[in-house]
mmCIF file of C-alpha atoms in Angstrom:
data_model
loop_
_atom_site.group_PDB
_atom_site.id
_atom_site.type_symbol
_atom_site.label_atom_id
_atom_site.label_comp_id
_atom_site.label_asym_id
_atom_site.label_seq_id
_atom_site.Cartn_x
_atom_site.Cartn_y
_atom_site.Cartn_z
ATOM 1 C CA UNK X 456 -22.779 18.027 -52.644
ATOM 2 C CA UNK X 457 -25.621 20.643 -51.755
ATOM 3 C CA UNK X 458 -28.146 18.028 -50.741
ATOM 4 C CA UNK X 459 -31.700 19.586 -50.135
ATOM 5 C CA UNK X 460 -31.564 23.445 -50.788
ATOM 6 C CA UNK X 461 -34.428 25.647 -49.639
ATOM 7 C CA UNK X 462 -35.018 29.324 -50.753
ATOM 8 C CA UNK X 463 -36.084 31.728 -49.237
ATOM 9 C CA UNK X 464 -34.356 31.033 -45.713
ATOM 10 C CA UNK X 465 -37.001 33.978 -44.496
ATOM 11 C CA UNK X 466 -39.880 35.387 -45.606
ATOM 12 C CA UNK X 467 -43.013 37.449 -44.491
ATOM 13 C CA UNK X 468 -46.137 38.039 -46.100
ATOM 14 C CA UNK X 469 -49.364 39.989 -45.927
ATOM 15 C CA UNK X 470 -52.765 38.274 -46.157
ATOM 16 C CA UNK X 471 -53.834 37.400 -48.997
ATOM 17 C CA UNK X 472 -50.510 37.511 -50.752
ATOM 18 C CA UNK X 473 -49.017 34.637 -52.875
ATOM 19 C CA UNK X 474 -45.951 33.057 -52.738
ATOM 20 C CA UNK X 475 -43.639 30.199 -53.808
ATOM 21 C CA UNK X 476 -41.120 28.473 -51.745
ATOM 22 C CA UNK X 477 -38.526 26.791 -53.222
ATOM 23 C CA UNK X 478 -36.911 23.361 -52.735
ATOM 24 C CA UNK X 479 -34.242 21.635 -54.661
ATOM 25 C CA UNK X 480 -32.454 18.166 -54.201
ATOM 26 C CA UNK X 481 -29.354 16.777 -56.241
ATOM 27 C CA UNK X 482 -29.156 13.551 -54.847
ATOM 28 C CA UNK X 483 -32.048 12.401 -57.300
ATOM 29 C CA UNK X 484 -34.503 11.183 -55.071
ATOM 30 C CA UNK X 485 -37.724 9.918 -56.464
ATOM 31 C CA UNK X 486 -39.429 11.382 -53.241
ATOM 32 C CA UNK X 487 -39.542 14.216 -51.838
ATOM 33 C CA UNK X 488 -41.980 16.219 -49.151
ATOM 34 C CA UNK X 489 -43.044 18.919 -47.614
ATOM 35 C CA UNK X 490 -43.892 19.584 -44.093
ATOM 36 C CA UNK X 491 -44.151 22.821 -41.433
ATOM 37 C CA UNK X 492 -43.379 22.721 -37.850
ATOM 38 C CA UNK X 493 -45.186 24.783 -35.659
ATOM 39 C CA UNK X 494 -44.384 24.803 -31.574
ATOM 40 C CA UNK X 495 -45.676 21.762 -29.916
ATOM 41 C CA UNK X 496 -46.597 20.245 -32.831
ATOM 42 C CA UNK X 497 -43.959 18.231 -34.396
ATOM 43 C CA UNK X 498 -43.318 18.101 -37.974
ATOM 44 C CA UNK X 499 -46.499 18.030 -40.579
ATOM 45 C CA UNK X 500 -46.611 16.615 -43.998
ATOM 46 C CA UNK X 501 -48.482 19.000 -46.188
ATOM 47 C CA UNK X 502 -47.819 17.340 -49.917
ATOM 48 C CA UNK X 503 -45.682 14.938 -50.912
ATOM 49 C CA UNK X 504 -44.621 13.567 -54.480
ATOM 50 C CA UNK X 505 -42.802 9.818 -55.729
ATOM 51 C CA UNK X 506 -41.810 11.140 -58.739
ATOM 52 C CA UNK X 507 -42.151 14.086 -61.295
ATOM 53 C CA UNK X 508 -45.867 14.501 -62.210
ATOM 54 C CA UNK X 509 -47.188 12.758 -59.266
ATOM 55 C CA UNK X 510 -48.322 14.468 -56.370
ATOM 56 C CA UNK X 511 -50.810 13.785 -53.328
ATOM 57 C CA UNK X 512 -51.758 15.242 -50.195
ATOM 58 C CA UNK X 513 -50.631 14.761 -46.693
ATOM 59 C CA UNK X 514 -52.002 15.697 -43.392
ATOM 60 C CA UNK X 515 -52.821 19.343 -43.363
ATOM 61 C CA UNK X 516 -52.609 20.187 -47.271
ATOM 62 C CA UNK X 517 -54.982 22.926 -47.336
ATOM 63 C CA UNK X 518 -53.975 26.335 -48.678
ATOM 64 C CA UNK X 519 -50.965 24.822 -50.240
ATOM 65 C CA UNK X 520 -50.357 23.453 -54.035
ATOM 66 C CA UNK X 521 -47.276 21.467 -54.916
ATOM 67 C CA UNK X 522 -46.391 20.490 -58.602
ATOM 68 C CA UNK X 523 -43.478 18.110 -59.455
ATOM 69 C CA UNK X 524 -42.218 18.700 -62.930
ATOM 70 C CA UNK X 525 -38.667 17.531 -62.873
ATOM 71 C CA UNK X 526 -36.935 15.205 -60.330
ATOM 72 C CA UNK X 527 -34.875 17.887 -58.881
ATOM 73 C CA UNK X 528 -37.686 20.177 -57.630
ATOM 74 C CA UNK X 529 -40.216 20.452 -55.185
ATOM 75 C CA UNK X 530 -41.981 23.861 -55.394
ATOM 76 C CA UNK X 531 -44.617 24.744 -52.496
ATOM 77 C CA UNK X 532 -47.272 27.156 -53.386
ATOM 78 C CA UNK X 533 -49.469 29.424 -50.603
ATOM 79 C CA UNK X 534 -51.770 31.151 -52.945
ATOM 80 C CA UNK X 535 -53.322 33.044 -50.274
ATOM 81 C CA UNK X 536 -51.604 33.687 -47.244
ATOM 82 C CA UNK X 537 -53.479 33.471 -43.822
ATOM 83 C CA UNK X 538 -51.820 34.331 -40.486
ATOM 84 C CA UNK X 539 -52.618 30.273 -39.824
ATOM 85 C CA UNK X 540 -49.687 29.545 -42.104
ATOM 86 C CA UNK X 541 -46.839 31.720 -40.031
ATOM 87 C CA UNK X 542 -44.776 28.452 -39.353
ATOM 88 C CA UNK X 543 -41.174 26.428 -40.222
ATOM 89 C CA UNK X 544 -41.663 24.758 -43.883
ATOM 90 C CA UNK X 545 -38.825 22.311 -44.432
ATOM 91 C CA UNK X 546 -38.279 19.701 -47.750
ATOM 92 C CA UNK X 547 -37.168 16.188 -47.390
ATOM 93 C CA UNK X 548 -36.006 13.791 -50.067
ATOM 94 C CA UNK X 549 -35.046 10.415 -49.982
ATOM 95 C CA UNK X 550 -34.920 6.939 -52.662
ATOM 96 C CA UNK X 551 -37.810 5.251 -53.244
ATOM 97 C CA UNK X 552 -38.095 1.557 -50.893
ATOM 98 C CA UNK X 553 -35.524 -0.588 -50.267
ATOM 99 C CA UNK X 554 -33.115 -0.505 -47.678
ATOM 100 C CA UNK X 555 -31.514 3.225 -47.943
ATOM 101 C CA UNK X 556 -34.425 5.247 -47.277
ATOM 102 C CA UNK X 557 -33.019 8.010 -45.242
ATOM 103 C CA UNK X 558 -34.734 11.603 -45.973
ATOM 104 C CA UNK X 559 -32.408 14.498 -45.481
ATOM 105 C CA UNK X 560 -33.787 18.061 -44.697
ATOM 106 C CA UNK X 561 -33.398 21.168 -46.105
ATOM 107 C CA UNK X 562 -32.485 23.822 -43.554
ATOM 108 C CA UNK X 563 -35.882 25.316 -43.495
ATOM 109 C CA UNK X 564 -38.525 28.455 -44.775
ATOM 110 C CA UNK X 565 -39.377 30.456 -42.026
ATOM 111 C CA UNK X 566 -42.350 32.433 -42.995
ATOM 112 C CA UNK X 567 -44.474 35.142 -41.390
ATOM 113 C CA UNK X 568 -47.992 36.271 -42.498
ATOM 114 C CA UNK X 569 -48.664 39.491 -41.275
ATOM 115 C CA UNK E 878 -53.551 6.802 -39.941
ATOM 116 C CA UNK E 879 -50.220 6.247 -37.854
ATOM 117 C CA UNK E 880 -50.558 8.183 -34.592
ATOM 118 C CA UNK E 881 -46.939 8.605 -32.857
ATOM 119 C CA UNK E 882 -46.569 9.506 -29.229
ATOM 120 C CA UNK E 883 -43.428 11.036 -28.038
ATOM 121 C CA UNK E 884 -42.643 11.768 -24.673
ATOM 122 C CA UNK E 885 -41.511 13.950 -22.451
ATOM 123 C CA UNK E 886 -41.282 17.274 -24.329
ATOM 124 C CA UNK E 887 -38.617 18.761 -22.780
ATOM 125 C CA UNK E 888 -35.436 16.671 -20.929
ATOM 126 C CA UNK E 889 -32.958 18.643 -18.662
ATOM 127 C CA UNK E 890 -29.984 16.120 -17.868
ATOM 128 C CA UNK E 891 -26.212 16.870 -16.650
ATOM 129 C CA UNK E 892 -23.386 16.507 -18.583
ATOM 130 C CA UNK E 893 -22.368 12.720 -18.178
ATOM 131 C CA UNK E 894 -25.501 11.738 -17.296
ATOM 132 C CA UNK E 895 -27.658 9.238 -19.414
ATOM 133 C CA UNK E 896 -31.485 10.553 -21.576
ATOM 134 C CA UNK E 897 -33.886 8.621 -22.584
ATOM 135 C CA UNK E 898 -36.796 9.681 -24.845
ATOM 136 C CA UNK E 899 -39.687 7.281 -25.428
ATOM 137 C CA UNK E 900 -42.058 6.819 -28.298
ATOM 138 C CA UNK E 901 -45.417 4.696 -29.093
ATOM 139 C CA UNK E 902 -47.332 4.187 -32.473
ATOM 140 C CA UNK E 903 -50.574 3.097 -33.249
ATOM 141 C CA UNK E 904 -49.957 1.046 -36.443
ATOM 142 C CA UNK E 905 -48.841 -2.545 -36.536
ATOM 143 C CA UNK E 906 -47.975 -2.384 -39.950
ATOM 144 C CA UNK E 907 -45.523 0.342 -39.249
ATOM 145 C CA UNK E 908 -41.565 -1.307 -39.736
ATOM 146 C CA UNK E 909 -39.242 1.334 -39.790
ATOM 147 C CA UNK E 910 -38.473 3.740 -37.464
ATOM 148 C CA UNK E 911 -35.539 6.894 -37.480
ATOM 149 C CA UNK E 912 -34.547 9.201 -34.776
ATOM 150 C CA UNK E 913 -33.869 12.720 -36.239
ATOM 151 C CA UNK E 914 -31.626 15.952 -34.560
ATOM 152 C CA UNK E 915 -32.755 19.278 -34.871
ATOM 153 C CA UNK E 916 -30.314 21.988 -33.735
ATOM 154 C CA UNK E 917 -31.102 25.698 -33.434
ATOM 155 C CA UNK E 918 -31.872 27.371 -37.167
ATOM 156 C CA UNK E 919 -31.212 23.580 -38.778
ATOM 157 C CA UNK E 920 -33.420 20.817 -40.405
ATOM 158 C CA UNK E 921 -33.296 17.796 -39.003
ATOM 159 C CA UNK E 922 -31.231 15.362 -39.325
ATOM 160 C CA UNK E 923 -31.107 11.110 -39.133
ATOM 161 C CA UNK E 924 -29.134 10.054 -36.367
ATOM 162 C CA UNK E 925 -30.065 6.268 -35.983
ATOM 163 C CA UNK E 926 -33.014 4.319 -37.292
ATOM 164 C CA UNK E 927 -34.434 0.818 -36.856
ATOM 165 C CA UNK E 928 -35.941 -1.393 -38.599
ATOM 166 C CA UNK E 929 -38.825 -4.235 -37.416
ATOM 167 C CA UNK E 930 -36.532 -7.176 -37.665
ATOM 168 C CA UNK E 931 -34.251 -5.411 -35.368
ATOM 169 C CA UNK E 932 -34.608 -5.346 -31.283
ATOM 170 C CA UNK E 933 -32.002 -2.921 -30.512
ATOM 171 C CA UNK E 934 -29.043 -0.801 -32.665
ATOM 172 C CA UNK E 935 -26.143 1.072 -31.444
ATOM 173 C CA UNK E 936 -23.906 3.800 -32.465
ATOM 174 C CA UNK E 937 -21.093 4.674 -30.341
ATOM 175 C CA UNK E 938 -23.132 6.694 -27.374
ATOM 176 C CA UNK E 939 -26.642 6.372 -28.746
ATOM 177 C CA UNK E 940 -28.732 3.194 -29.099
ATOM 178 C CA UNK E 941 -33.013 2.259 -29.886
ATOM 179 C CA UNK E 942 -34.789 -0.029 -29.226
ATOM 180 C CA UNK E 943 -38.076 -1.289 -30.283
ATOM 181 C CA UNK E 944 -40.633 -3.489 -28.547
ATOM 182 C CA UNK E 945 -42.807 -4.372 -31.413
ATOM 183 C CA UNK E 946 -45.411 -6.228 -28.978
ATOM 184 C CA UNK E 947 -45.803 -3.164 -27.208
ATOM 185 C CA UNK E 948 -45.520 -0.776 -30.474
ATOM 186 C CA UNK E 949 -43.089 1.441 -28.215
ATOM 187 C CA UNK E 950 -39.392 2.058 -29.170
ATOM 188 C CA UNK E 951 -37.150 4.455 -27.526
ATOM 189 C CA UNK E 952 -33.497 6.480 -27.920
ATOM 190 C CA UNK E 953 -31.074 6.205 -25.473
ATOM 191 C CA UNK E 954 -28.091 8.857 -25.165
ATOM 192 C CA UNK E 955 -24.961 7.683 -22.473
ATOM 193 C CA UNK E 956 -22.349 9.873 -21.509
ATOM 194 C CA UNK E 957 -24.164 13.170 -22.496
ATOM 195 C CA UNK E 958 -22.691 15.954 -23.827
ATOM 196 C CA UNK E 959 -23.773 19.806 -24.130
ATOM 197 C CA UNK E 960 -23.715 19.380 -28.039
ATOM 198 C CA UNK E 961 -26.058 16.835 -27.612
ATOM 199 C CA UNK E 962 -28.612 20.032 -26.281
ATOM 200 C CA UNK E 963 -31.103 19.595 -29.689
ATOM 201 C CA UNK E 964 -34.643 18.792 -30.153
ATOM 202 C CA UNK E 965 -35.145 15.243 -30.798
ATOM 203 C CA UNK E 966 -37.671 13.635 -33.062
ATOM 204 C CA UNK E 967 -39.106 10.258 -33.460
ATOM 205 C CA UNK E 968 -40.844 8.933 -36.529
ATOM 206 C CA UNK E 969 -42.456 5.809 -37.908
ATOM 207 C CA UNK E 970 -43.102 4.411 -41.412
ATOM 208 C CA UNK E 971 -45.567 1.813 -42.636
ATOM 209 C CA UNK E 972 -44.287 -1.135 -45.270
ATOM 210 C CA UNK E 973 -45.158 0.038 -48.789
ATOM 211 C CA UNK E 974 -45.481 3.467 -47.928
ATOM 212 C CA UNK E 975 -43.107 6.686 -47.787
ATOM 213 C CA UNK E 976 -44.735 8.559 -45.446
ATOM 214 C CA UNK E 977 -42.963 9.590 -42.272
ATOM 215 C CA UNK E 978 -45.134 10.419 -39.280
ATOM 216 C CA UNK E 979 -43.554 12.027 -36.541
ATOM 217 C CA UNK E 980 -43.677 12.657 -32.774
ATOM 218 C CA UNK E 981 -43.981 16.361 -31.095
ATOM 219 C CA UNK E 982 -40.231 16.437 -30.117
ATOM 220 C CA UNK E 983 -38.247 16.134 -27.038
ATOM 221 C CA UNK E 984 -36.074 19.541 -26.278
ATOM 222 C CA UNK E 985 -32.616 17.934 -24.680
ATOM 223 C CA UNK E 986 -30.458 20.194 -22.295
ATOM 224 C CA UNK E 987 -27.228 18.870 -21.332
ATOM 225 C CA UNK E 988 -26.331 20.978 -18.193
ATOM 226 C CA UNK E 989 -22.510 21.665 -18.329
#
């Protein structure tokens, strides 16, 4: 059982470059996030979805674009990289409500913008 | 929004010795409430939760509890152990809503 599978484990970018980071679940989760980590800061949502073809923002959201077109995936789009978004990304999934709601991880992005 | 508070940021105990990391949030509404593990190059990872309707929940060395009158609710670690050395988060969740809001993190060092 894979779980929540992120790719690429590392990346770095120059400014201005695009990229797409990659997040896959086979537990089939209805929802699934995204969030970065940066020192001091805790953990971040940036986007978050309940189900394929919904999306909506979270707490820092801009510079990033999600899109949810199956149930499996999660992709997380910088269309422009800035040196502001050098940070962790990690996915989460979990079931929608009731009482088993736990969201696993994926083992992280780290990501560099040169 | 939710606003969690975690504290302290960084815990040094020795091996044997108990840790206790305490959080606050700012939203009544809020009802559940996980404790996650991050090791070194990992994601985290749920180690106990709590729900509302709960006071206190154990699991072999760790336990939380939650004062809902207070909107505090803490993690408590016995008999430490150096594998327990992780960063530690808290998180709370409103009724009706998936959103997770987290604390900063507590770094745990278990002195051998």
């Amino acid at each position: 059982n894979a779980g929540v599978t992120q790719t690429p484990k590392f990346q770095v970018l120059k400014t201005g470059q695009s990229m797409t980071l990659q997040c896959a679940q086979d537990m089939n989760h209805e929802y699934m996030s995204w969030y970065r980590q940066d020192p001091g800061m805790g953990l971040r949502l940036i986007h978050y979805s309940v189900g394929a073809g919904i999306t909506d923002q979270g707490e820092v959201p801009n510079g990033y674009n999600v899109s949810r077109s199956t149930t499996e995936d999660f992709p997380l789009r910088l269309l422009s990289a800035a040196p502001s978004q050098t940070s962790v990304y990690f996915c989460a999934s979990s079931y929608l409500g009731g009482s088993d709601t736990e969201a696993f991880f994926g083992q992280g992005t780290r990501l560099t913008v040169v | 929004g939710e606003n969690v508070e975690q504290h302290p940021s960084t815990l040094s105990v020795q091996e044997g010795d108990s840790a206790v990391i305490k959080c606050t949030y700012s939203d009544s509404a809020s009802n559940y409430f996980p404790w996650y593990k991050q090791e070194l190059g990992k994601g985290p990872q749920l180690i106990i939760d709590i729900r509302s309707n709960v006071g206190e929940k154990k699991d072999q060395r760790i336990a939380v509890t939650l004062n809902k009158t207070a909107k505090h609710f803490s993690l408590h670690i016995t008999e430490t152990q150096p594998e327990d050395s992780a960063v530690y988060f808290c998180a709370a969740r409103k009724g009706g809503s998936e959103k997770l809001v987290f604390g900063k993190g507590t770094k745990l060092t278990v002195n051998p």
